[in-house]
PDB file of C-alpha atoms in Angstrom:
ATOM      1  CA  UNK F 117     -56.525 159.800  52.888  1.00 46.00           C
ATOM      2  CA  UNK F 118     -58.518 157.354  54.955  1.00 40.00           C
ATOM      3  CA  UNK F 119     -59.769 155.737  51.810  1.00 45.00           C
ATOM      4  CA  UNK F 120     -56.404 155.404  49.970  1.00 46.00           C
ATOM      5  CA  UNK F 121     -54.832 153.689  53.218  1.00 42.00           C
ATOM      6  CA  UNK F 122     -57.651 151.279  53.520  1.00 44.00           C
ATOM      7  CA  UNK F 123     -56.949 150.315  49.367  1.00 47.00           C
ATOM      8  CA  UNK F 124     -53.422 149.652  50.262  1.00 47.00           C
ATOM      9  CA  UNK F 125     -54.358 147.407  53.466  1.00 42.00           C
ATOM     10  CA  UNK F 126     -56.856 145.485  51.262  1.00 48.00           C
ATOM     11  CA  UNK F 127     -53.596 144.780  48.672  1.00 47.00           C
ATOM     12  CA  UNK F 128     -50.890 144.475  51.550  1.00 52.00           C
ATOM     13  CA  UNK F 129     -49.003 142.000  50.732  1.00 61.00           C
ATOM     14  CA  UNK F 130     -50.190 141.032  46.939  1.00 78.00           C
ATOM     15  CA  UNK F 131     -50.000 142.837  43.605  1.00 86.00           C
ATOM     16  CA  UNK F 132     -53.377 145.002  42.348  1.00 91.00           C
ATOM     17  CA  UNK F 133     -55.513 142.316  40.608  1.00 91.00           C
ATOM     18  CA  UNK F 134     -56.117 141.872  37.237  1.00 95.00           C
ATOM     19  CA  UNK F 135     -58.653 138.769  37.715  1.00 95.00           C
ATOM     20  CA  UNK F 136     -61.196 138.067  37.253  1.00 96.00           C
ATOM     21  CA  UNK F 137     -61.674 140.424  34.381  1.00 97.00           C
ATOM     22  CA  UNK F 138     -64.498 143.191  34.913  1.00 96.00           C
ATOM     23  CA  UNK F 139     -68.092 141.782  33.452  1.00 96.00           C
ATOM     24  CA  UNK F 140     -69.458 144.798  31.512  1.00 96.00           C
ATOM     25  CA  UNK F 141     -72.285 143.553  29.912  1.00 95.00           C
ATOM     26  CA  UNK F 142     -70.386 145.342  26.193  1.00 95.00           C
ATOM     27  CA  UNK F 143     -71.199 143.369  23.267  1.00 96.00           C
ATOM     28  CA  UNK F 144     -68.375 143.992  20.607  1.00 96.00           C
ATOM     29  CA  UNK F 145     -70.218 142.220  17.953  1.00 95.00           C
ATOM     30  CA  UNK F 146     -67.753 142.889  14.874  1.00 97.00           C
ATOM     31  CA  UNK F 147     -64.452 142.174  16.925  1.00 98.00           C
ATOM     32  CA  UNK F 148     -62.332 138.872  16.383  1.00 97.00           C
ATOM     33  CA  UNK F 149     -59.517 137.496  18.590  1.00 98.00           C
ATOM     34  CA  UNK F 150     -56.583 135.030  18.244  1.00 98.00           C
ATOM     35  CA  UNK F 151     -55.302 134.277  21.677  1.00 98.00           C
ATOM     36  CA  UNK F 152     -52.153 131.922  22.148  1.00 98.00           C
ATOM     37  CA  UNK F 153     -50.633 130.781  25.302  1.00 98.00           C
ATOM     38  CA  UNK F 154     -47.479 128.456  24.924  1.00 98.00           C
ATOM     39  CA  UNK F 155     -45.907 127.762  27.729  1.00 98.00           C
ATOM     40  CA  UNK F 156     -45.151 124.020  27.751  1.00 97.00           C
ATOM     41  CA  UNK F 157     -41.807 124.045  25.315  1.00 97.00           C
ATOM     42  CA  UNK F 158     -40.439 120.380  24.660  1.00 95.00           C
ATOM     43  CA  UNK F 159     -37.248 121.752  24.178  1.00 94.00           C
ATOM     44  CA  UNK F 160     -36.774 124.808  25.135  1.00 95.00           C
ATOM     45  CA  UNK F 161     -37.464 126.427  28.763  1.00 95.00           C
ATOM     46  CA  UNK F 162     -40.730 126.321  29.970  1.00 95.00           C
ATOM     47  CA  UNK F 163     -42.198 130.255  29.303  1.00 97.00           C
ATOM     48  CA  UNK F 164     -43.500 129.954  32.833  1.00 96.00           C
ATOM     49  CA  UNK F 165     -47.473 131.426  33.170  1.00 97.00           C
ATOM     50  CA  UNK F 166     -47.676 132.275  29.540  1.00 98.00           C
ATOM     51  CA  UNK F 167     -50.536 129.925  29.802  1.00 98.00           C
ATOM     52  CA  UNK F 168     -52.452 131.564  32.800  1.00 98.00           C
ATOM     53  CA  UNK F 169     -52.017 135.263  30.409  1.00 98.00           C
ATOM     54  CA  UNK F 170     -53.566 134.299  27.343  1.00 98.00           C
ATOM     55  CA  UNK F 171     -56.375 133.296  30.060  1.00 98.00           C
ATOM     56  CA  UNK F 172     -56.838 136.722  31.616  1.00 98.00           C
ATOM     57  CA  UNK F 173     -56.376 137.650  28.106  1.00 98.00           C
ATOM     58  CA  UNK F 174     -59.338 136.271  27.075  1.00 98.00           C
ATOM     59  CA  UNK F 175     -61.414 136.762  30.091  1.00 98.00           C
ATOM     60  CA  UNK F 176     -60.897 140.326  29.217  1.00 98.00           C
ATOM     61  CA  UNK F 177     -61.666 140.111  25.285  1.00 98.00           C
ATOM     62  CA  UNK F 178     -64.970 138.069  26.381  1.00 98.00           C
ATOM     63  CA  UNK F 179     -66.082 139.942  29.167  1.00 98.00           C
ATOM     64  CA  UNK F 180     -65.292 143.533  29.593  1.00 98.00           C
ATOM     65  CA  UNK F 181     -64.838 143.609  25.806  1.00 98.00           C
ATOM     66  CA  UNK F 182     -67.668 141.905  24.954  1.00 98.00           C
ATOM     67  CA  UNK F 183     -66.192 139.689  21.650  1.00 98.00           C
ATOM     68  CA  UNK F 184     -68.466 136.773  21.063  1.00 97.00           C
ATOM     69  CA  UNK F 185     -67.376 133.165  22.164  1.00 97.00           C
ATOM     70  CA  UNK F 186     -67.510 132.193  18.858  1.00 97.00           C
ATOM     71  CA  UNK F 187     -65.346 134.653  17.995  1.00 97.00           C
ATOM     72  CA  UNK F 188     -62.250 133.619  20.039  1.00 98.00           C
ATOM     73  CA  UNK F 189     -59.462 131.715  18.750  1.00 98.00           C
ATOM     74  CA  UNK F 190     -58.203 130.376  21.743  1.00 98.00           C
ATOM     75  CA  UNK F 191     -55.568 127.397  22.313  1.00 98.00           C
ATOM     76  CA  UNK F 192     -52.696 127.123  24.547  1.00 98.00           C
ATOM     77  CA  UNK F 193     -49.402 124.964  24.039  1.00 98.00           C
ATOM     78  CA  UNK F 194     -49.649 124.497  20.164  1.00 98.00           C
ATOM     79  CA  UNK F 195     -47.492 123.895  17.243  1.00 97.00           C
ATOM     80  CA  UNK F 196     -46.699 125.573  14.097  1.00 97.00           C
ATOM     81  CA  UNK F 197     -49.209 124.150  12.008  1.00 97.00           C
ATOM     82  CA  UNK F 198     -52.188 124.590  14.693  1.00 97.00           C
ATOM     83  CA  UNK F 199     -51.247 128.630  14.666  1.00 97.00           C
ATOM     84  CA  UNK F 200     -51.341 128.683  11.335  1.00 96.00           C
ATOM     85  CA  UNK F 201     -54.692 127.622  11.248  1.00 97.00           C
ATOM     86  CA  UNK F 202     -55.811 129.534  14.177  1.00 97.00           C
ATOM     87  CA  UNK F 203     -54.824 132.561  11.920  1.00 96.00           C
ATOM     88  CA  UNK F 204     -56.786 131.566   9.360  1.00 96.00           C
ATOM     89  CA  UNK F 205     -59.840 130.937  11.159  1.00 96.00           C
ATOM     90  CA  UNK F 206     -59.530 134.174  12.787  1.00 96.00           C
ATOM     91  CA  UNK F 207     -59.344 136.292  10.019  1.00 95.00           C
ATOM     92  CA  UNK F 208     -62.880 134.666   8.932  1.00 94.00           C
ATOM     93  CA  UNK F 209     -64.279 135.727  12.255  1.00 95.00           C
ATOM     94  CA  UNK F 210     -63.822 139.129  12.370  1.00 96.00           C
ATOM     95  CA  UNK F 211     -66.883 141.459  11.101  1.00 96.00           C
ATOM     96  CA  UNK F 212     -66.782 144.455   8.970  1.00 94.00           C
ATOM     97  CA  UNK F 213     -65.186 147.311  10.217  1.00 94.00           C
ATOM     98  CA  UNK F 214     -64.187 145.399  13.812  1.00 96.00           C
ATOM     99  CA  UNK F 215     -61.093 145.129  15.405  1.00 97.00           C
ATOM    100  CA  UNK F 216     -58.878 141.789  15.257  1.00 97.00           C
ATOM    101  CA  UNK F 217     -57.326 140.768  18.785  1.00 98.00           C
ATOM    102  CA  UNK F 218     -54.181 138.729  18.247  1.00 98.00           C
ATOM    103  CA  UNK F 219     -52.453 137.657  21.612  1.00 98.00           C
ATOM    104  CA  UNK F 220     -49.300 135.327  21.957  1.00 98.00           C
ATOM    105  CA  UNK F 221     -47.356 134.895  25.041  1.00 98.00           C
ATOM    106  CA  UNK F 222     -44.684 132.549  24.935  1.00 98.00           C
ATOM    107  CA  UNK F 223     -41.183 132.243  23.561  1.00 97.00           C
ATOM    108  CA  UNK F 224     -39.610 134.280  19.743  1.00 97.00           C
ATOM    109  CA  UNK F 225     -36.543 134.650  18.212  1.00 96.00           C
ATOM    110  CA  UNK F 226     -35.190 136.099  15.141  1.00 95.00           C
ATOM    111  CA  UNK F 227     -34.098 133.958  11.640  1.00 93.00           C
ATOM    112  CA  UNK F 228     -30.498 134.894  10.558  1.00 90.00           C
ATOM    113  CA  UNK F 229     -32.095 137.921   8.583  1.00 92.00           C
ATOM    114  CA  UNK F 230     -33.401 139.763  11.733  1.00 93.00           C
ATOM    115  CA  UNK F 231     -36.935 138.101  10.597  1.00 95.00           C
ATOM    116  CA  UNK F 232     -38.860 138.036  13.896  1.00 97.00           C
ATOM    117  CA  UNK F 233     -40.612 133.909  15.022  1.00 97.00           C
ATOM    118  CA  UNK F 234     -43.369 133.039  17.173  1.00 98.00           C
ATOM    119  CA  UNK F 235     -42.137 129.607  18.515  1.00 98.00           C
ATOM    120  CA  UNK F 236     -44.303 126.683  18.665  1.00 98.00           C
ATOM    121  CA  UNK F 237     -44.062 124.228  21.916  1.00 97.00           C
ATOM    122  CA  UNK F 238     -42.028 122.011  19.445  1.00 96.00           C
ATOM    123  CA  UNK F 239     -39.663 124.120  18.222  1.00 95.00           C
ATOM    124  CA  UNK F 240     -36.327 123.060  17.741  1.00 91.00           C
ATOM    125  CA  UNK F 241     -33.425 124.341  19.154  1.00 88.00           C
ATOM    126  CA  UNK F 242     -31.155 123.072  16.733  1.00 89.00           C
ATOM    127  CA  UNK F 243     -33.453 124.977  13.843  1.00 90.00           C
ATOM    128  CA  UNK F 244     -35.704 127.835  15.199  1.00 90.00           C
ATOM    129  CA  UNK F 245     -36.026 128.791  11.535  1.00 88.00           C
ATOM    130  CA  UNK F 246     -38.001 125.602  10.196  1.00 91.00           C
ATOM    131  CA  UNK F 247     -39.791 125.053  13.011  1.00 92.00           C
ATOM    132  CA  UNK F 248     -40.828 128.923  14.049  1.00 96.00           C
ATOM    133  CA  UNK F 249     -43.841 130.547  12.617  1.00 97.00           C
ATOM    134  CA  UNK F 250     -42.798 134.220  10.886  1.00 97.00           C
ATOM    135  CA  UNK F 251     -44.718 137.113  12.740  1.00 97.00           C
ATOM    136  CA  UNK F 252     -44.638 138.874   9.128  1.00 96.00           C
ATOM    137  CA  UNK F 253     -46.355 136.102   7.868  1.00 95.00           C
ATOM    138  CA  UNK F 254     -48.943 135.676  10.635  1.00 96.00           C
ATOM    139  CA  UNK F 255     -50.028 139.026  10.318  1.00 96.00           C
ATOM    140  CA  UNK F 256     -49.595 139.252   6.769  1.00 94.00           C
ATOM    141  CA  UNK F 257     -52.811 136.128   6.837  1.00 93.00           C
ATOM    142  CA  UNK F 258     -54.645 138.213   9.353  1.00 92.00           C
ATOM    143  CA  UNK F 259     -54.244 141.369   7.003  1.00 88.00           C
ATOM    144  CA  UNK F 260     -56.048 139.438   4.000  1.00 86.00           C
ATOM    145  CA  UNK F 261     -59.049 140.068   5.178  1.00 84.00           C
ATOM    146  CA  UNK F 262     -60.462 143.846   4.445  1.00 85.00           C
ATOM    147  CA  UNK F 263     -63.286 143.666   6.837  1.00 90.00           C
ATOM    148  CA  UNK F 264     -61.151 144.718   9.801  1.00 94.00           C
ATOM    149  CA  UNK F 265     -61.256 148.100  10.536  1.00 95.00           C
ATOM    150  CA  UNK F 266     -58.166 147.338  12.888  1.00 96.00           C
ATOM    151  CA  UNK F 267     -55.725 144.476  14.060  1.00 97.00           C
ATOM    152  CA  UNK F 268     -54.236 144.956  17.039  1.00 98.00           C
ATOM    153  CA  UNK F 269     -51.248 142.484  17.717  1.00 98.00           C
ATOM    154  CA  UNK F 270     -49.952 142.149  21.617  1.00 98.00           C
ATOM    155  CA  UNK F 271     -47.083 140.048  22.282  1.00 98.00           C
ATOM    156  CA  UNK F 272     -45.986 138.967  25.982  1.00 98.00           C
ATOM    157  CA  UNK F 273     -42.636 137.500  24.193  1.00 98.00           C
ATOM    158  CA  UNK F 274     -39.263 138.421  24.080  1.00 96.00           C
ATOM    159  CA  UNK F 275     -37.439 137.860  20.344  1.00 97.00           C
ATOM    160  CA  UNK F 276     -33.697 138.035  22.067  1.00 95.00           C
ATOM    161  CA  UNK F 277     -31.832 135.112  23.430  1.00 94.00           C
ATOM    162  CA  UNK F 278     -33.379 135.603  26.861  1.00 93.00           C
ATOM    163  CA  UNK F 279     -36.176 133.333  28.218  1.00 94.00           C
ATOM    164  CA  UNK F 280     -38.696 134.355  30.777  1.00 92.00           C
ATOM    165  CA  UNK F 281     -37.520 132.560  33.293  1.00 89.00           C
ATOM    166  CA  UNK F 282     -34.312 135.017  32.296  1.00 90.00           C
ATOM    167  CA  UNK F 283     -31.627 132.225  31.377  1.00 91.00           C
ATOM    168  CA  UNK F 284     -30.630 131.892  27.726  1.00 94.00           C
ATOM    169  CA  UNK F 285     -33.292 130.363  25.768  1.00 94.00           C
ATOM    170  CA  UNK F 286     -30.533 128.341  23.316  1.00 92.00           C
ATOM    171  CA  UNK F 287     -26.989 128.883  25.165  1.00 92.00           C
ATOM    172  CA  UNK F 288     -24.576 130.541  23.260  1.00 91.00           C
ATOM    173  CA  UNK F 289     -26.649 131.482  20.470  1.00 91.00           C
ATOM    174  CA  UNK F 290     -25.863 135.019  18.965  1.00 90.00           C
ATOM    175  CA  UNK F 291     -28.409 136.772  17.119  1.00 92.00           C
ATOM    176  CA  UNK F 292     -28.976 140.587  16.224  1.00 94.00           C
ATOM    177  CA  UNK F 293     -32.709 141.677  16.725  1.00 96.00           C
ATOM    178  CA  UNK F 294     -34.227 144.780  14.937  1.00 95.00           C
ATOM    179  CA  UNK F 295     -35.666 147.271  16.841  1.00 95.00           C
ATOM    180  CA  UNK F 296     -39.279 148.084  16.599  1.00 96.00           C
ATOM    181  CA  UNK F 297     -42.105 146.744  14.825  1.00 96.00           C
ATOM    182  CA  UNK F 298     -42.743 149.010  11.901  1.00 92.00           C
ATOM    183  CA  UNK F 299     -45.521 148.625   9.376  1.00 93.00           C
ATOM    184  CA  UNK F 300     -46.712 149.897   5.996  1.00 90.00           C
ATOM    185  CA  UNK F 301     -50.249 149.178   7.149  1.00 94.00           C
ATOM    186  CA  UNK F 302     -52.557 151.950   8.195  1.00 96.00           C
ATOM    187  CA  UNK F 303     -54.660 149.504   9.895  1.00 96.00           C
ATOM    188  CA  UNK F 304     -52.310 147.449  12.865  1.00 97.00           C
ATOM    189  CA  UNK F 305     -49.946 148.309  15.620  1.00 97.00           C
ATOM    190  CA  UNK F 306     -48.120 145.955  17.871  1.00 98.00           C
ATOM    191  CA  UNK F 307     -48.132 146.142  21.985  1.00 98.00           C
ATOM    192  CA  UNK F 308     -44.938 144.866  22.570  1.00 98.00           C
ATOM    193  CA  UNK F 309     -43.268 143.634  25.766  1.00 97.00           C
ATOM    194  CA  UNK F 310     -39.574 144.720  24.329  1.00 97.00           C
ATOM    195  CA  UNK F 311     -38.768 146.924  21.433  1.00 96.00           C
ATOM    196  CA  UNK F 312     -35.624 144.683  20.678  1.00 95.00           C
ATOM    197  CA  UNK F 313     -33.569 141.937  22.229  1.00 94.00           C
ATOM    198  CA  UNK F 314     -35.172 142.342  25.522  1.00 94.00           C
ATOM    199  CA  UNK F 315     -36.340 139.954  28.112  1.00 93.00           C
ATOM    200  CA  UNK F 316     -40.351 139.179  28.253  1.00 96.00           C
ATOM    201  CA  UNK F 317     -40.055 138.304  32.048  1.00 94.00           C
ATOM    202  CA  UNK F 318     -42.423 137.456  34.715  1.00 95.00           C
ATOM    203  CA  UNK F 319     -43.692 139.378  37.097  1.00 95.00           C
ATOM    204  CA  UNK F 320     -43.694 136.761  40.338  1.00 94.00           C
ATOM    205  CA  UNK F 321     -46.120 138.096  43.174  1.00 93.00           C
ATOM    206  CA  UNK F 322     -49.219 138.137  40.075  1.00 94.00           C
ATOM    207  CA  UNK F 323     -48.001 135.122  38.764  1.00 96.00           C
ATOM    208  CA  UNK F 324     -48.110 136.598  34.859  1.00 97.00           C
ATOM    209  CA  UNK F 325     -45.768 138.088  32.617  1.00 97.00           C
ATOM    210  CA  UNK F 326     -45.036 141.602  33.687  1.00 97.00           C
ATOM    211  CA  UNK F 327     -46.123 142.760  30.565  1.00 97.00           C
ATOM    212  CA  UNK F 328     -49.770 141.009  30.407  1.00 98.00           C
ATOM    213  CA  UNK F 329     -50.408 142.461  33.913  1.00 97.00           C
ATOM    214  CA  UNK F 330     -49.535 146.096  33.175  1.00 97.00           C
ATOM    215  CA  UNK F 331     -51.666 145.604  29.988  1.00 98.00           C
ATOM    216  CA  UNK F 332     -54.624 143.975  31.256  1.00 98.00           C
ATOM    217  CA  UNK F 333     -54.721 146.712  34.067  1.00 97.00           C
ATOM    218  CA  UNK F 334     -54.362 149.383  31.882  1.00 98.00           C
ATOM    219  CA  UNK F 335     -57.512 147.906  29.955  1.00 98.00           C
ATOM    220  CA  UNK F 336     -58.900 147.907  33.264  1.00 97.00           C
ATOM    221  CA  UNK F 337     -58.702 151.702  33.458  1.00 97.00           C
ATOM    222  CA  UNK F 338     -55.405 151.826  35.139  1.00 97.00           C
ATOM    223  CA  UNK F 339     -53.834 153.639  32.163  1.00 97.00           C
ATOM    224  CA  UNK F 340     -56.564 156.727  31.699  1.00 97.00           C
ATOM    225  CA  UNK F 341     -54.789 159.690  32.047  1.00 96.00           C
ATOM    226  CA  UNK F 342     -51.351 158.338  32.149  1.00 96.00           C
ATOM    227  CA  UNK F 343     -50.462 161.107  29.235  1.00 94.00           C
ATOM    228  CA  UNK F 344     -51.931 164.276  30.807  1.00 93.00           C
ATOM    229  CA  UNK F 345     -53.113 163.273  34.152  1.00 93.00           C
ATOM    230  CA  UNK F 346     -57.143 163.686  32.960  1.00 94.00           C
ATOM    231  CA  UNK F 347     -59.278 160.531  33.247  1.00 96.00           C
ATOM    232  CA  UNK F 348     -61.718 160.619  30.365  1.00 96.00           C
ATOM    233  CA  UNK F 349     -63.085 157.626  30.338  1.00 96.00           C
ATOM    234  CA  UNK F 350     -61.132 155.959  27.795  1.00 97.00           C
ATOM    235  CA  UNK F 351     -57.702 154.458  27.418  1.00 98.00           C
ATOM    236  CA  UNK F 352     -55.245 155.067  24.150  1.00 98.00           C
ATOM    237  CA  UNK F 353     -52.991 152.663  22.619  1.00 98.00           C
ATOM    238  CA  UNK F 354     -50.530 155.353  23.960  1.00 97.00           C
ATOM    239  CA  UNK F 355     -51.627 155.044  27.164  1.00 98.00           C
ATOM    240  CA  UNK F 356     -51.768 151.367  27.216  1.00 98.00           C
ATOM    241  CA  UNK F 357     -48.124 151.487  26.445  1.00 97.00           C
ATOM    242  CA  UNK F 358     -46.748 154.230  28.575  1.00 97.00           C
ATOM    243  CA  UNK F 359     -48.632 153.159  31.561  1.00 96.00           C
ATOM    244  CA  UNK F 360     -46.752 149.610  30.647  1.00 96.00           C
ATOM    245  CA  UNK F 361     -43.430 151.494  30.317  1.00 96.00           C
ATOM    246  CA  UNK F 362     -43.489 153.588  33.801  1.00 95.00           C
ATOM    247  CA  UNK F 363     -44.839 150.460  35.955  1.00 94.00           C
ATOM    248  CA  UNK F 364     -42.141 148.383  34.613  1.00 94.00           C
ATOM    249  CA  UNK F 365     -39.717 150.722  35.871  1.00 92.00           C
ATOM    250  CA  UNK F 366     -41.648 151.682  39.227  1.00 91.00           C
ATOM    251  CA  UNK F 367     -40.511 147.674  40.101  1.00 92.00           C
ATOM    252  CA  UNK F 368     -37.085 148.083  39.161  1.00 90.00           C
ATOM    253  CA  UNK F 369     -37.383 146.089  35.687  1.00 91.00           C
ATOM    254  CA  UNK F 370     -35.264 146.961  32.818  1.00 86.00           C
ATOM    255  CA  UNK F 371     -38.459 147.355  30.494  1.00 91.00           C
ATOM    256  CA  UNK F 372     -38.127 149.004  26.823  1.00 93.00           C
ATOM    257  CA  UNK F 373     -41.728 148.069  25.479  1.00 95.00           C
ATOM    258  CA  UNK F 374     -42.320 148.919  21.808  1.00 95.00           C
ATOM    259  CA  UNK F 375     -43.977 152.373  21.747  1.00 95.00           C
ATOM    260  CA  UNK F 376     -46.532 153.486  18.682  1.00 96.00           C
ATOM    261  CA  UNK F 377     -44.464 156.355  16.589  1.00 95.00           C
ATOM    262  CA  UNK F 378     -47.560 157.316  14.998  1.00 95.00           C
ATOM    263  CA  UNK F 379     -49.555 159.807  16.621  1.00 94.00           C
ATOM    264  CA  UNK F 380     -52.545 158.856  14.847  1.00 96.00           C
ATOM    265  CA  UNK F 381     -52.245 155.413  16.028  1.00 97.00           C
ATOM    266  CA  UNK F 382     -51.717 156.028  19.561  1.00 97.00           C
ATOM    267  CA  UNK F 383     -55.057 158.300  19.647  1.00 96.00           C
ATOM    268  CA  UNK F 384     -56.903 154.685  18.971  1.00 97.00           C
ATOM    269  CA  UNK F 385     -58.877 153.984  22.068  1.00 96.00           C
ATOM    270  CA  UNK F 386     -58.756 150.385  23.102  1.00 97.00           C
ATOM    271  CA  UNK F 387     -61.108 150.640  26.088  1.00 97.00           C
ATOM    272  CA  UNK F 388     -64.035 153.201  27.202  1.00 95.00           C
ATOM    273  CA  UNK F 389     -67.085 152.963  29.618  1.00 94.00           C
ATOM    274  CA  UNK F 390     -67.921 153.106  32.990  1.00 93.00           C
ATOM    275  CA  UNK F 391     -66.238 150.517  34.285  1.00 93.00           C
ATOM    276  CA  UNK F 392     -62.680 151.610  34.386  1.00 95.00           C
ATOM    277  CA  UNK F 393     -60.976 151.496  37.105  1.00 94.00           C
ATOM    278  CA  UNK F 394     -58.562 153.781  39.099  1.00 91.00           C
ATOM    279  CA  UNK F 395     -54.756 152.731  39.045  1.00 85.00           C
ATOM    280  CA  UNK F 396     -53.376 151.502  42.132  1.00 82.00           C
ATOM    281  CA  UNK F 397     -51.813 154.010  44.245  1.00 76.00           C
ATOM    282  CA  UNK F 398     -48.133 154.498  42.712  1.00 72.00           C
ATOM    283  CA  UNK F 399     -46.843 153.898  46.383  1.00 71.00           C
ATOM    284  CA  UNK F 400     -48.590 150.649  46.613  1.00 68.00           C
ATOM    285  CA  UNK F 401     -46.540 149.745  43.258  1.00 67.00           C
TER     286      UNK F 401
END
């Protein structure tokens, strides 16, 4: 009891940390990432520390992960054609049978289809659909490759009308977004800040996107056990997203994160070893 009262004395004040990420020494020597941070918008509002996630994100694929510098795609604030080629240079990277990280925090939409965008910092808001990069297409490049065993795609974005900074992101533009992510490929699942039209917002006192924090401390062990209440010493896609699911709601956010429907899927482990962490006491939360 002692011990628990000291933790929350140590965090008065400030939210659990999920920097810098934990140095494990792991050497994930097949895995590839893509990591995208765009948070300086010329015309659109600014997707405020989408920039400082794709950071952490990477300090945890390099670090704790252990993927290979070379390895990492990384850029921050770029445009359509520069994530196009990022994709493509991504899928090259990957070994056989690794997993391919793709990470994008910043601003989507949808086209008038339903068609999910990632937005580039120069998208226009007079034409989303020109300027926007199609997430079916994206992955559809990262798929062409066989040698990955897995490609995990995490997106800190929100596809409604609804910017981070939680104004409208084009006012008085009406769109209708699908729910879910669904795909015919055995071999990728999406972590997903909002199943549909939700808001991707921030979560202030970290100075992140709520859903990069509860991610990134989930990798960091927070999540093991969050189905059953047994740590063992790995964390689940289904994990990952539940433990992203009940946090959001512990502060008072209206969170709907995409959840995995397949059960085979949400048995993958994303991370293992001995350096997970306990959660944060939920009272501390």
């Amino acid at each position: 009891c002692l011990a628990l009262w000291a933790l929350v004395a140590a965090w008065a004040g400030k939210p659990p940390n999920i920097d810098p990420a934990v140095q494990t020494g792991a050497r994930a020597g097949a895995d590839a990432a893509l990591i995208i941070g765009n948070e300086g918008y010329k015309a659109l509002p600014q997707a405020v520390w989408a920039t400082d996630d794709a950071r952490s994100f990477r300090g945890w694929a390099e670090l704790t992960r252990g993927i290979s510098k070379r390895r990492i795609e990384f850029a921050t604030d770029v445009g359509q054609a520069d994530i196009i080629k990022l994709a493509k240079r991504a899928s090259w990277r990957v070994k056989s049978r690794g997993t391919l990280w793709v990470y994008f925090a910043g601003h989507g939409t949808v086209d008038a289809s339903g068609r999910r965008l990632l937005l580039p910092v120069e998208a226009d808001a007079g034409d989303l659909e020109a300027t926007g990069v199609p997430l079916d297409s994206l992955v559809a490049t990262l798929r062409k490759t066989k040698r990955a065993a897995r490609v995990v795609v995490v997106l800190d974005a929100g596809f409604g009308n609804v910017a981070r900074d939680g104004f409208e992101l084009i006012p008085g533009r009406e769109i209708e977004v699908p729910v879910g992510f669904p795909t015919d490929d055995e071999r990728v699942v999406y972590l997903a800040a909002d199943a549909g039209a939700g808001r991707a917002g921030p979560y202030e006192p970290a100075k992140h996107g709520l859903f990069t924090w509860a991610l990134l401390g989930a990798l960091r062990g927070w999540a093991d056990g969050e189905v059953d209440g047994e740590r063992d010493g790995r964390v689940t896609l289904e994990e990952a997203q539940l433990h992203g699911r009940r946090v959001g709601r512990q502060l008072h956010r209206t969170v709907d994160p995409w959840l995995e429907p397949r059960a085979t899927h949400g048995s993958w482990t994303l991370a293992q070893g001995d350096h997970l962490e306990a959660g944060p006491p939920e009272a501390l939360v």
